[in-house]
Amino acid sequence: DGGITQSPKYLFRKEGQNVTLSCEQNLNHDAMYWYRQDPGQGLRLIYYSQIVNDFQKGDIAEGYSVSREKKESFPLTVTSAQKNPTAFYLCASSIRGGAGANVLTFGAGSRLTVL
Amino acid sequence: GQNIDQPTEMTATEGAIVQINCTYQTSGFNGLFWYQQHAGEAPTFLSYNVLDGLEEKGRFSSFLSRSKGYSYLLLKELQMKDSASYLCAVMDSNYQLIWGAGTKLIIKP
């Protein structure tokens, strides 16, 4: 079955450490996204990519980095520069970016807790 | 600024009907989406509206009024499995999604 796989599901990190969250899709989608979800707030876009080897910053990119070396993969690194990294992170993909009924397919999420 | 408003929480009875409202103020409009998210899980797509009117899909319907900046999601014949958060999102003039904080729907027997 096609879908998006995120790993790990739960991750604990000490302050000052970088961590990388994995996101893999086998839907042959061009566009991929990383969102952060905090209680009482809407999803906030961290980074997105519409094509391999290209990505753009979202609304809250500071303290995060990404790469898009393969169409299927869009890993997110949470660096020590991110001041409040404890959150639920969602990866998503869509057939393409931009206009239209651009339906997102989400992964099951990764919950990061900083100790 | 851009803003999406939804009620934080609603309670309804199994078998009944519930309407979840969403009002928005965005820079342009290129469509409105509803997603369902069970606790700790991935959001899943429910509906998309870009023109005014009602879109019906089984037990779920979604309505849009662009002039009023208003949408609602109507859930009929509620089942216990409908207990979830319902997220409203609007695509703005830059084709970016602006998300509401979600409405937690609690279904009681």
Coordinates of N, CA and C in Angstrom, one line a residue:
Chain A
D1 N 0.8 -1.2 0.0 CA 0.0 0.0 0.0 C 0.9 1.2 0.0
G2 N 0.4 2.3 -0.8 CA 1.2 3.5 -0.8 C 0.9 4.3 0.4
G3 N 1.9 5.1 0.8 CA 1.7 5.9 2.0 C 3.0 6.7 2.4
I4 N 2.9 7.3 3.5 CA 4.1 8.0 4.1 C 4.5 7.4 5.4
T5 N 5.8 7.2 5.5 CA 6.3 6.6 6.8 C 7.2 7.6 7.5
Q6 N 6.8 7.8 8.7 CA 7.7 8.7 9.5 C 8.3 7.9 10.6
S7 N 9.6 8.2 10.9 CA 10.2 7.5 12.1 C 11.2 8.5 12.7
P8 N 11.5 8.3 14.0 CA 10.8 7.4 14.9 C 9.4 8.0 15.3
K9 N 8.6 7.2 15.9 CA 7.3 7.8 16.3 C 7.4 8.6 17.6
Y10 N 8.3 8.2 18.5 CA 8.7 8.9 19.7 C 10.2 9.1 19.8
L11 N 10.6 10.3 20.2 CA 12.0 10.6 20.3 C 12.2 11.5 21.4
F12 N 13.3 11.2 22.2 CA 13.6 12.1 23.3 C 15.0 12.6 23.1
R13 N 15.2 13.9 23.4 CA 16.5 14.5 23.0 C 16.9 15.4 24.2
K14 N 18.2 15.4 24.4 CA 18.8 16.3 25.4 C 19.0 17.7 24.8
E15 N 18.9 18.7 25.6 CA 19.2 20.0 25.1 C 20.6 20.1 24.5
G16 N 20.7 20.8 23.3 CA 22.0 20.9 22.7 C 22.3 19.8 21.6
Q17 N 21.4 18.9 21.5 CA 21.6 17.8 20.5 C 20.7 18.1 19.3
N18 N 21.3 17.7 18.1 CA 20.5 17.7 16.9 C 19.9 16.4 16.7
V19 N 18.6 16.4 16.2 CA 18.0 15.1 15.8 C 17.4 15.2 14.4
T20 N 17.3 14.0 13.8 CA 16.8 14.0 12.4 C 15.6 13.1 12.4
L21 N 14.5 13.6 11.9 CA 13.2 12.9 11.7 C 13.2 12.4 10.3
S22 N 12.8 11.2 10.1 CA 12.8 10.6 8.7 C 11.3 10.7 8.2
C23 N 11.3 10.9 6.9 CA 10.0 10.9 6.2 C 10.2 10.3 4.8
E24 N 9.5 9.2 4.5 CA 9.6 8.5 3.2 C 8.2 8.3 2.7
Q25 N 8.1 8.5 1.4 CA 6.8 8.3 0.7 C 7.0 7.5 -0.6
N26 N 6.0 6.6 -0.8 CA 6.0 5.8 -2.0 C 4.8 6.0 -2.9
L27 N 4.3 7.3 -2.8 CA 3.1 7.7 -3.6 C 3.5 8.4 -4.9
N28 N 4.8 8.5 -5.2 CA 5.3 9.2 -6.4 C 4.8 10.7 -6.4
H29 N 4.7 11.3 -5.2 CA 4.2 12.7 -5.1 C 5.5 13.6 -5.3
D30 N 5.2 14.7 -6.0 CA 6.3 15.7 -6.2 C 6.6 16.5 -5.0
A31 N 5.5 16.9 -4.3 CA 5.6 17.9 -3.2 C 5.6 17.2 -1.8
M32 N 6.5 17.7 -0.9 CA 6.5 17.2 0.4 C 6.6 18.4 1.4
Y33 N 6.1 18.2 2.6 CA 6.0 19.2 3.6 C 6.3 18.7 5.0
W34 N 6.8 19.6 5.8 CA 6.9 19.4 7.2 C 6.1 20.4 8.0
Y35 N 5.3 19.9 8.9 CA 4.5 20.8 9.8 C 4.8 20.5 11.2
R36 N 4.6 21.5 12.0 CA 4.7 21.3 13.5 C 3.3 21.5 14.1
Q37 N 2.9 20.7 15.0 CA 1.5 20.8 15.6 C 1.7 20.9 17.1
D38 N 1.2 22.0 17.7 CA 1.3 22.3 19.1 C -0.2 22.4 19.6
P39 N -0.4 22.0 20.9 CA -1.8 22.1 21.4 C -2.4 23.5 21.3
G40 N -3.6 23.5 20.9 CA -4.3 24.8 20.8 C -3.9 25.7 19.6
Q41 N -3.1 25.2 18.7 CA -2.7 25.9 17.5 C -2.9 25.2 16.3
G42 N -3.0 25.9 15.2 CA -3.1 25.2 13.9 C -1.8 24.7 13.5
L43 N -1.8 23.8 12.5 CA -0.5 23.3 11.9 C 0.3 24.5 11.4
R44 N 1.6 24.5 11.6 CA 2.5 25.5 11.1 C 3.5 24.9 10.2
L45 N 3.7 25.5 9.1 CA 4.6 25.0 8.0 C 6.1 25.3 8.4
I46 N 6.9 24.3 8.4 CA 8.3 24.5 8.6 C 9.1 24.6 7.3
Y47 N 9.0 23.6 6.5 CA 9.7 23.6 5.2 C 8.8 22.9 4.2
Y48 N 8.9 23.2 2.9 CA 8.3 22.4 1.9 C 9.2 22.3 0.7
S49 N 8.9 21.3 -0.1 CA 9.7 21.0 -1.3 C 8.7 20.6 -2.4
Q50 N 8.9 21.3 -3.6 CA 8.0 20.9 -4.7 C 8.7 20.1 -5.8
I51 N 10.0 19.9 -5.6 CA 10.8 19.1 -6.6 C 12.1 18.7 -5.9
V52 N 12.7 17.7 -6.4 CA 14.0 17.2 -5.9 C 15.0 18.3 -6.0
N53 N 15.8 18.3 -4.9 CA 17.0 19.3 -4.8 C 16.5 20.7 -4.7
D54 N 15.3 20.9 -4.3 CA 14.8 22.3 -4.1 C 13.8 22.3 -2.9
F55 N 13.9 23.3 -2.0 CA 13.0 23.4 -0.9 C 12.9 24.9 -0.5
Q56 N 11.8 25.2 0.2 CA 11.6 26.6 0.6 C 11.3 26.6 2.1
K57 N 11.6 27.7 2.7 CA 11.3 27.9 4.1 C 9.8 28.2 4.3
G58 N 9.2 27.6 5.3 CA 7.8 28.0 5.7 C 7.8 29.1 6.7
D59 N 6.8 29.1 7.5 CA 6.6 30.2 8.5 C 7.5 30.1 9.7
I60 N 8.0 28.9 10.0 CA 8.8 28.8 11.2 C 10.0 27.9 11.0
A61 N 10.8 28.3 10.0 CA 12.0 27.5 9.6 C 13.2 27.6 10.5
E62 N 13.2 28.7 11.3 CA 14.4 28.9 12.1 C 14.7 27.7 13.1
G63 N 15.9 27.2 13.1 CA 16.3 26.1 13.9 C 16.0 24.8 13.3
Y64 N 15.6 24.7 12.1 CA 15.3 23.5 11.4 C 16.1 23.5 10.1
S65 N 16.4 22.3 9.5 CA 17.0 22.2 8.2 C 16.4 20.9 7.6
V66 N 16.4 20.9 6.2 CA 15.9 19.8 5.5 C 16.8 19.5 4.3
S67 N 16.6 18.4 3.6 CA 17.2 18.1 2.3 C 16.2 17.3 1.5
R68 N 16.4 17.4 0.2 CA 15.5 16.6 -0.7 C 16.4 16.1 -1.9
E69 N 17.1 15.1 -1.5 CA 18.1 14.5 -2.5 C 17.4 13.4 -3.3
K70 N 16.3 12.8 -2.8 CA 15.5 11.9 -3.6 C 14.0 12.3 -3.5
K71 N 13.3 11.9 -4.5 CA 11.9 12.2 -4.6 C 11.1 11.6 -3.4
E72 N 11.6 10.5 -2.9 CA 10.8 9.7 -1.9 C 11.1 10.2 -0.5
S73 N 12.2 11.0 -0.3 CA 12.7 11.2 1.0 C 12.8 12.7 1.3
F74 N 12.4 13.1 2.6 CA 12.4 14.5 3.0 C 12.7 14.6 4.5
P75 N 13.9 14.3 4.9 CA 14.2 14.3 6.3 C 14.3 15.7 6.9
L76 N 13.9 15.8 8.1 CA 13.9 17.1 8.9 C 14.9 17.0 10.0
T77 N 15.8 17.9 10.1 CA 16.8 18.0 11.3 C 16.3 19.1 12.2
V78 N 16.1 18.8 13.4 CA 15.8 19.8 14.5 C 17.1 20.1 15.1
T79 N 17.6 21.3 15.0 CA 19.0 21.6 15.5 C 18.9 22.2 16.9
S80 N 20.0 22.3 17.5 CA 20.1 22.9 18.9 C 19.7 24.4 18.9
A81 N 19.6 25.0 17.7 CA 19.2 26.4 17.6 C 17.7 26.6 17.8
Q82 N 16.9 25.5 17.7 CA 15.5 25.6 17.8 C 15.2 25.7 19.3
K83 N 14.6 26.8 19.7 CA 14.4 27.1 21.1 C 13.4 26.3 21.9
N84 N 12.4 25.9 21.2 CA 11.3 25.2 21.8 C 10.9 24.0 20.9
P85 N 11.7 23.0 20.8 CA 11.5 21.9 19.9 C 10.5 20.8 20.3
T86 N 10.1 20.8 21.5 CA 9.1 19.8 21.9 C 7.8 20.0 21.2
A87 N 7.4 19.0 20.4 CA 6.2 19.2 19.6 C 5.9 17.9 18.9
F88 N 4.8 17.8 18.2 CA 4.4 16.7 17.3 C 4.7 17.2 15.9
Y89 N 5.5 16.4 15.2 CA 5.9 16.8 13.8 C 5.2 15.9 12.8
L90 N 4.6 16.5 11.8 CA 3.9 15.8 10.7 C 4.5 16.1 9.4
C91 N 4.8 15.0 8.7 CA 5.3 15.1 7.3 C 4.1 14.8 6.4
A92 N 4.0 15.5 5.3 CA 2.9 15.3 4.3 C 3.5 15.4 2.9
S93 N 2.7 14.9 2.0 CA 3.0 15.0 0.6 C 1.8 15.2 -0.2
S94 N 1.9 15.8 -1.4 CA 0.8 16.0 -2.4 C 1.3 15.7 -3.8
I95 N 0.4 15.4 -4.7 CA 0.8 15.1 -6.1 C 1.7 16.2 -6.6
R96 N 1.3 17.4 -6.4 CA 2.1 18.6 -6.8 C 1.9 19.7 -5.8
G97 N 2.7 20.7 -5.8 CA 2.4 21.9 -5.0 C 1.6 22.9 -5.7
G98 N 1.2 23.9 -5.0 CA 0.5 25.0 -5.7 C -1.0 24.8 -5.7
A99 N -1.6 25.3 -6.8 CA -3.1 25.5 -6.9 C -3.9 24.2 -7.0
G100 N -5.2 24.4 -6.8 CA -6.1 23.3 -7.1 C -6.4 22.5 -5.8
A101 N -7.1 21.5 -6.0 CA -7.5 20.6 -4.9 C -6.3 19.8 -4.4
N102 N -5.4 20.5 -3.8 CA -4.1 20.0 -3.5 C -4.2 19.2 -2.2
V103 N -4.7 18.0 -2.3 CA -4.9 17.2 -1.1 C -3.6 16.7 -0.5
L104 N -3.5 16.8 0.8 CA -2.3 16.3 1.5 C -2.5 15.0 2.1
T105 N -1.5 14.1 1.9 CA -1.5 12.8 2.6 C -0.4 12.9 3.7
F106 N -0.8 12.6 4.9 CA 0.1 12.8 6.1 C 0.7 11.5 6.6
G107 N 1.9 11.6 7.1 CA 2.4 10.5 7.9 C 1.8 10.4 9.3
A108 N 2.1 9.4 10.1 CA 1.5 9.2 11.4 C 2.2 10.1 12.4
G109 N 3.2 10.8 12.1 CA 3.8 11.8 13.0 C 4.9 11.3 13.9
S110 N 5.7 12.2 14.3 CA 6.8 12.0 15.2 C 6.7 12.9 16.4
R111 N 6.7 12.4 17.6 CA 6.6 13.2 18.8 C 8.0 13.4 19.4
L112 N 8.5 14.6 19.4 CA 9.8 14.9 20.0 C 9.6 15.6 21.3
T113 N 10.4 15.0 22.3 CA 10.4 15.6 23.6 C 11.8 16.0 24.0
V114 N 12.0 17.2 24.4 CA 13.4 17.6 24.8 C 13.4 17.6 26.3
L115 N 14.4 16.8 26.8 CA 14.5 16.6 28.3 C 15.4 17.7 28.9
Chain B
G1 N -3.5 40.4 9.4 CA -3.0 39.0 9.5 C -4.1 38.0 9.0
Q2 N -3.7 36.8 8.8 CA -4.5 35.8 8.4 C -5.0 35.0 9.6
N3 N -6.3 34.6 9.5 CA -6.9 34.0 10.7 C -8.0 33.0 10.3
I4 N -8.0 31.8 11.0 CA -9.0 30.8 10.8 C -9.6 30.6 12.2
D5 N -10.9 30.7 12.4 CA -11.5 30.5 13.7 C -12.5 29.3 13.6
Q6 N -12.3 28.4 14.6 CA -13.2 27.2 14.8 C -13.4 27.1 16.3
P7 N -14.6 26.5 16.7 CA -14.8 26.3 18.1 C -13.8 25.3 18.6
T8 N -13.4 25.4 19.8 CA -12.3 24.6 20.4 C -12.8 23.1 20.6
E9 N -14.0 23.0 21.1 CA -14.6 21.7 21.5 C -16.1 21.7 21.3
M10 N -16.6 20.6 20.8 CA -18.1 20.4 20.7 C -18.4 19.0 21.2
T11 N -19.6 18.8 21.8 CA -20.1 17.6 22.2 C -21.4 17.2 21.5
A12 N -21.6 16.0 21.1 CA -22.8 15.6 20.4 C -23.2 14.1 20.8
T13 N -24.4 13.7 20.5 CA -24.8 12.4 20.9 C -24.8 11.5 19.7
E14 N -24.4 10.2 20.0 CA -24.4 9.2 18.9 C -25.8 9.2 18.2
G15 N -25.7 9.2 16.9 CA -26.9 9.1 16.0 C -27.4 10.5 15.6
A16 N -26.9 11.5 16.3 CA -27.4 12.9 16.0 C -26.7 13.5 14.9
I17 N -26.9 14.8 14.7 CA -26.3 15.6 13.6 C -25.5 16.8 14.3
V18 N -24.3 17.1 13.8 CA -23.5 18.2 14.4 C -23.0 19.0 13.2
Q19 N -22.9 20.3 13.5 CA -22.3 21.3 12.5 C -21.1 22.0 13.1
I20 N -20.0 21.9 12.5 CA -18.8 22.5 12.9 C -18.5 23.7 12.0
N21 N -18.4 24.9 12.6 CA -18.2 26.1 11.8 C -16.8 26.5 11.7
C22 N -16.5 27.2 10.6 CA -15.1 27.7 10.4 C -15.3 29.1 9.7
T23 N -14.7 30.1 10.3 CA -14.7 31.4 9.6 C -13.3 31.8 9.4
Y24 N -13.0 32.5 8.2 CA -11.7 32.8 7.9 C -11.5 34.2 7.3
Q25 N -10.3 34.7 7.6 CA -9.9 36.0 7.0 C -8.5 35.7 6.5
T26 N -8.4 35.7 5.1 CA -7.1 35.3 4.5 C -6.8 36.3 3.4
S27 N -5.5 36.3 3.0 CA -5.1 37.1 1.8 C -5.4 36.2 0.6
G28 N -6.5 36.5 0.0 CA -7.0 35.7 -1.1 C -7.6 34.3 -0.7
F29 N -8.2 33.7 -1.7 CA -8.8 32.4 -1.4 C -8.7 31.5 -2.6
N30 N -8.1 30.3 -2.4 CA -8.0 29.3 -3.4 C -8.5 28.0 -3.0
G31 N -9.5 28.0 -2.1 CA -10.1 26.7 -1.7 C -10.0 26.5 -0.2
L32 N -10.9 25.7 0.3 CA -11.0 25.4 1.8 C -11.1 23.9 1.9
F33 N -10.3 23.4 2.9 CA -10.2 21.9 3.1 C -10.7 21.6 4.5
W34 N -11.3 20.4 4.7 CA -11.5 19.9 6.0 C -10.8 18.5 6.1
Y35 N -10.1 18.4 7.3 CA -9.4 17.1 7.6 C -9.9 16.6 8.9
Q36 N -9.9 15.3 9.1 CA -10.2 14.7 10.4 C -8.9 14.1 11.0
Q37 N -8.7 14.3 12.3 CA -7.5 13.8 13.0 C -7.9 13.2 14.3
H38 N -7.7 11.8 14.4 CA -7.9 11.1 15.6 C -6.7 11.4 16.5
A39 N -6.8 11.4 17.8 CA -5.8 11.7 18.7 C -4.5 10.9 18.4
G40 N -3.4 11.7 18.3 CA -2.1 11.1 18.1 C -1.9 10.5 16.7
E41 N -2.8 10.7 15.8 CA -2.7 10.1 14.5 C -2.6 11.2 13.4
A42 N -2.4 10.7 12.1 CA -2.3 11.6 11.0 C -3.6 12.2 10.6
P43 N -3.7 13.5 10.2 CA -4.9 14.0 9.7 C -5.2 13.3 8.3
T44 N -6.5 13.1 8.1 CA -7.0 12.5 6.8 C -8.0 13.5 6.1
F45 N -7.9 13.5 4.8 CA -8.7 14.5 4.0 C -10.2 14.1 4.1
L46 N -11.0 15.1 4.3 CA -12.5 14.9 4.2 C -13.1 15.5 3.0
S47 N -12.8 16.8 2.8 CA -13.5 17.6 1.8 C -12.8 18.8 1.3
Y48 N -13.2 19.2 0.1 CA -12.6 20.4 -0.5 C -13.7 21.3 -1.1
N49 N -13.7 22.6 -0.8 CA -14.7 23.5 -1.4 C -14.0 24.7 -2.0
V50 N -14.3 25.0 -3.3 CA -13.7 26.2 -3.9 C -14.8 27.1 -4.4
L51 N -16.0 26.5 -4.7 CA -17.1 27.3 -5.1 C -18.2 27.3 -4.0
D52 N -19.0 28.4 -4.0 CA -20.1 28.4 -3.0 C -21.1 27.3 -3.1
G53 N -21.5 26.8 -1.9 CA -22.5 25.8 -2.0 C -22.2 24.6 -1.1
L54 N -22.9 23.5 -1.2 CA -22.8 22.4 -0.4 C -22.2 21.2 -1.2
E55 N -21.2 20.5 -0.6 CA -20.7 19.3 -1.2 C -21.0 18.2 -0.2
E56 N -21.7 17.2 -0.8 CA -22.1 16.0 0.1 C -21.3 14.8 -0.3
K57 N -20.9 14.1 0.8 CA -20.1 12.9 0.6 C -20.4 11.9 1.7
G58 N -21.5 11.1 1.5 CA -21.9 10.2 2.5 C -22.5 10.9 3.7
R59 N -22.0 10.5 4.9 CA -22.6 11.1 6.1 C -22.0 12.5 6.3
F60 N -21.0 12.9 5.6 CA -20.3 14.2 5.8 C -20.7 15.2 4.6
S61 N -21.0 16.4 4.9 CA -21.2 17.5 3.9 C -20.4 18.7 4.3
S62 N -20.0 19.5 3.4 CA -19.3 20.7 3.7 C -19.9 21.8 2.8
F63 N -20.0 23.0 3.5 CA -20.6 24.1 2.9 C -19.7 25.3 2.8
L64 N -19.7 26.1 1.8 CA -18.9 27.3 1.7 C -19.7 28.5 1.2
S65 N -19.4 29.6 1.9 CA -19.9 31.0 1.4 C -18.6 31.9 1.4
R66 N -18.1 32.1 0.2 CA -16.9 33.0 0.1 C -17.2 34.4 0.5
S67 N -18.4 34.9 0.2 CA -18.7 36.3 0.5 C -18.7 36.5 2.0
K68 N -19.1 35.5 2.8 CA -19.1 35.6 4.2 C -17.9 35.1 4.9
G69 N -16.9 34.5 4.1 CA -15.7 33.9 4.7 C -16.1 32.8 5.7
Y70 N -17.0 31.9 5.3 CA -17.6 31.0 6.2 C -17.7 29.6 5.6
S71 N -17.5 28.6 6.4 CA -17.7 27.2 6.0 C -18.2 26.4 7.2
Y72 N -18.9 25.3 6.9 CA -19.2 24.4 8.0 C -19.1 23.0 7.5
L73 N -18.8 22.1 8.4 CA -18.8 20.7 8.1 C -20.0 20.1 8.9
L74 N -20.8 19.3 8.2 CA -22.0 18.7 8.8 C -21.8 17.2 8.8
L75 N -21.9 16.7 10.0 CA -21.8 15.2 10.2 C -23.1 14.7 10.6
K76 N -23.7 13.7 9.9 CA -25.0 13.1 10.2 C -24.8 11.7 10.8
E77 N -25.8 11.2 11.4 CA -25.8 9.9 12.0 C -24.5 9.6 12.7
L78 N -24.2 10.4 13.7 CA -22.9 10.3 14.3 C -22.7 9.0 14.9
Q79 N -21.4 8.5 14.7 CA -20.9 7.3 15.3 C -19.8 7.6 16.3
M80 N -19.6 6.6 17.2 CA -18.5 6.8 18.2 C -17.2 7.1 17.5
K81 N -16.9 6.4 16.4 CA -15.7 6.6 15.7 C -15.5 8.0 15.1
D82 N -16.5 8.8 15.1 CA -16.4 10.2 14.6 C -15.8 11.1 15.7
S83 N -15.6 10.6 16.9 CA -14.8 11.4 17.9 C -13.4 11.6 17.4
A84 N -13.1 12.9 17.2 CA -11.8 13.3 16.6 C -11.8 14.8 16.6
S85 N -10.6 15.3 16.2 CA -10.5 16.7 15.9 C -10.7 17.0 14.4
Y86 N -11.4 18.1 14.1 CA -11.7 18.4 12.7 C -11.0 19.7 12.4
L87 N -10.1 19.7 11.4 CA -9.3 20.8 11.1 C -9.8 21.5 9.8
C88 N -9.9 22.8 9.9 CA -10.3 23.6 8.7 C -9.0 24.3 8.2
A89 N -8.8 24.3 6.9 CA -7.6 25.0 6.3 C -8.0 25.7 5.0
V90 N -7.5 26.9 4.9 CA -7.7 27.7 3.7 C -6.5 27.9 2.9
M91 N -6.5 27.7 1.6 CA -5.4 28.0 0.7 C -5.5 29.5 0.3
D92 N -4.4 30.2 0.6 CA -4.4 31.7 0.3 C -3.9 32.0 -1.1
S93 N -3.7 33.3 -1.4 CA -3.4 33.7 -2.7 C -2.0 33.2 -3.1
N94 N -1.2 32.8 -2.2 CA 0.2 32.3 -2.5 C 0.1 30.8 -2.5
Y95 N -1.0 30.2 -2.5 CA -1.2 28.7 -2.5 C -0.6 28.1 -1.3
Q96 N -0.6 28.8 -0.2 CA -0.2 28.2 1.1 C -1.4 28.0 1.9
L97 N -1.3 26.9 2.7 CA -2.5 26.5 3.6 C -2.3 27.2 4.9
I98 N -3.4 27.8 5.3 CA -3.6 28.4 6.6 C -4.5 27.5 7.4
W99 N -4.1 27.1 8.6 CA -4.8 26.1 9.4 C -5.5 26.7 10.6
G100 N -6.7 26.3 10.8 CA -7.3 26.5 12.1 C -6.8 25.6 13.2
A101 N -7.1 25.9 14.4 CA -6.5 25.1 15.6 C -7.3 23.8 15.7
G102 N -8.4 23.6 15.0 CA -9.1 22.4 15.1 C -10.2 22.4 16.1
T103 N -11.3 21.6 15.8 CA -12.4 21.5 16.8 C -12.4 20.0 17.2
K104 N -12.3 19.8 18.6 CA -12.4 18.5 19.1 C -13.8 18.1 19.3
L105 N -14.3 17.1 18.6 CA -15.6 16.6 18.7 C -15.7 15.4 19.6
I106 N -16.5 15.5 20.6 CA -16.8 14.4 21.6 C -18.1 13.8 21.4
I107 N -18.2 12.5 21.1 CA -19.5 11.8 20.9 C -19.8 11.0 22.1
K108 N -21.0 11.3 22.6 CA -21.5 10.5 23.8 C -22.6 9.5 23.4
P109 N -22.6 8.4 24.1 CA -23.6 7.3 23.7 C -25.0 7.8 24.0

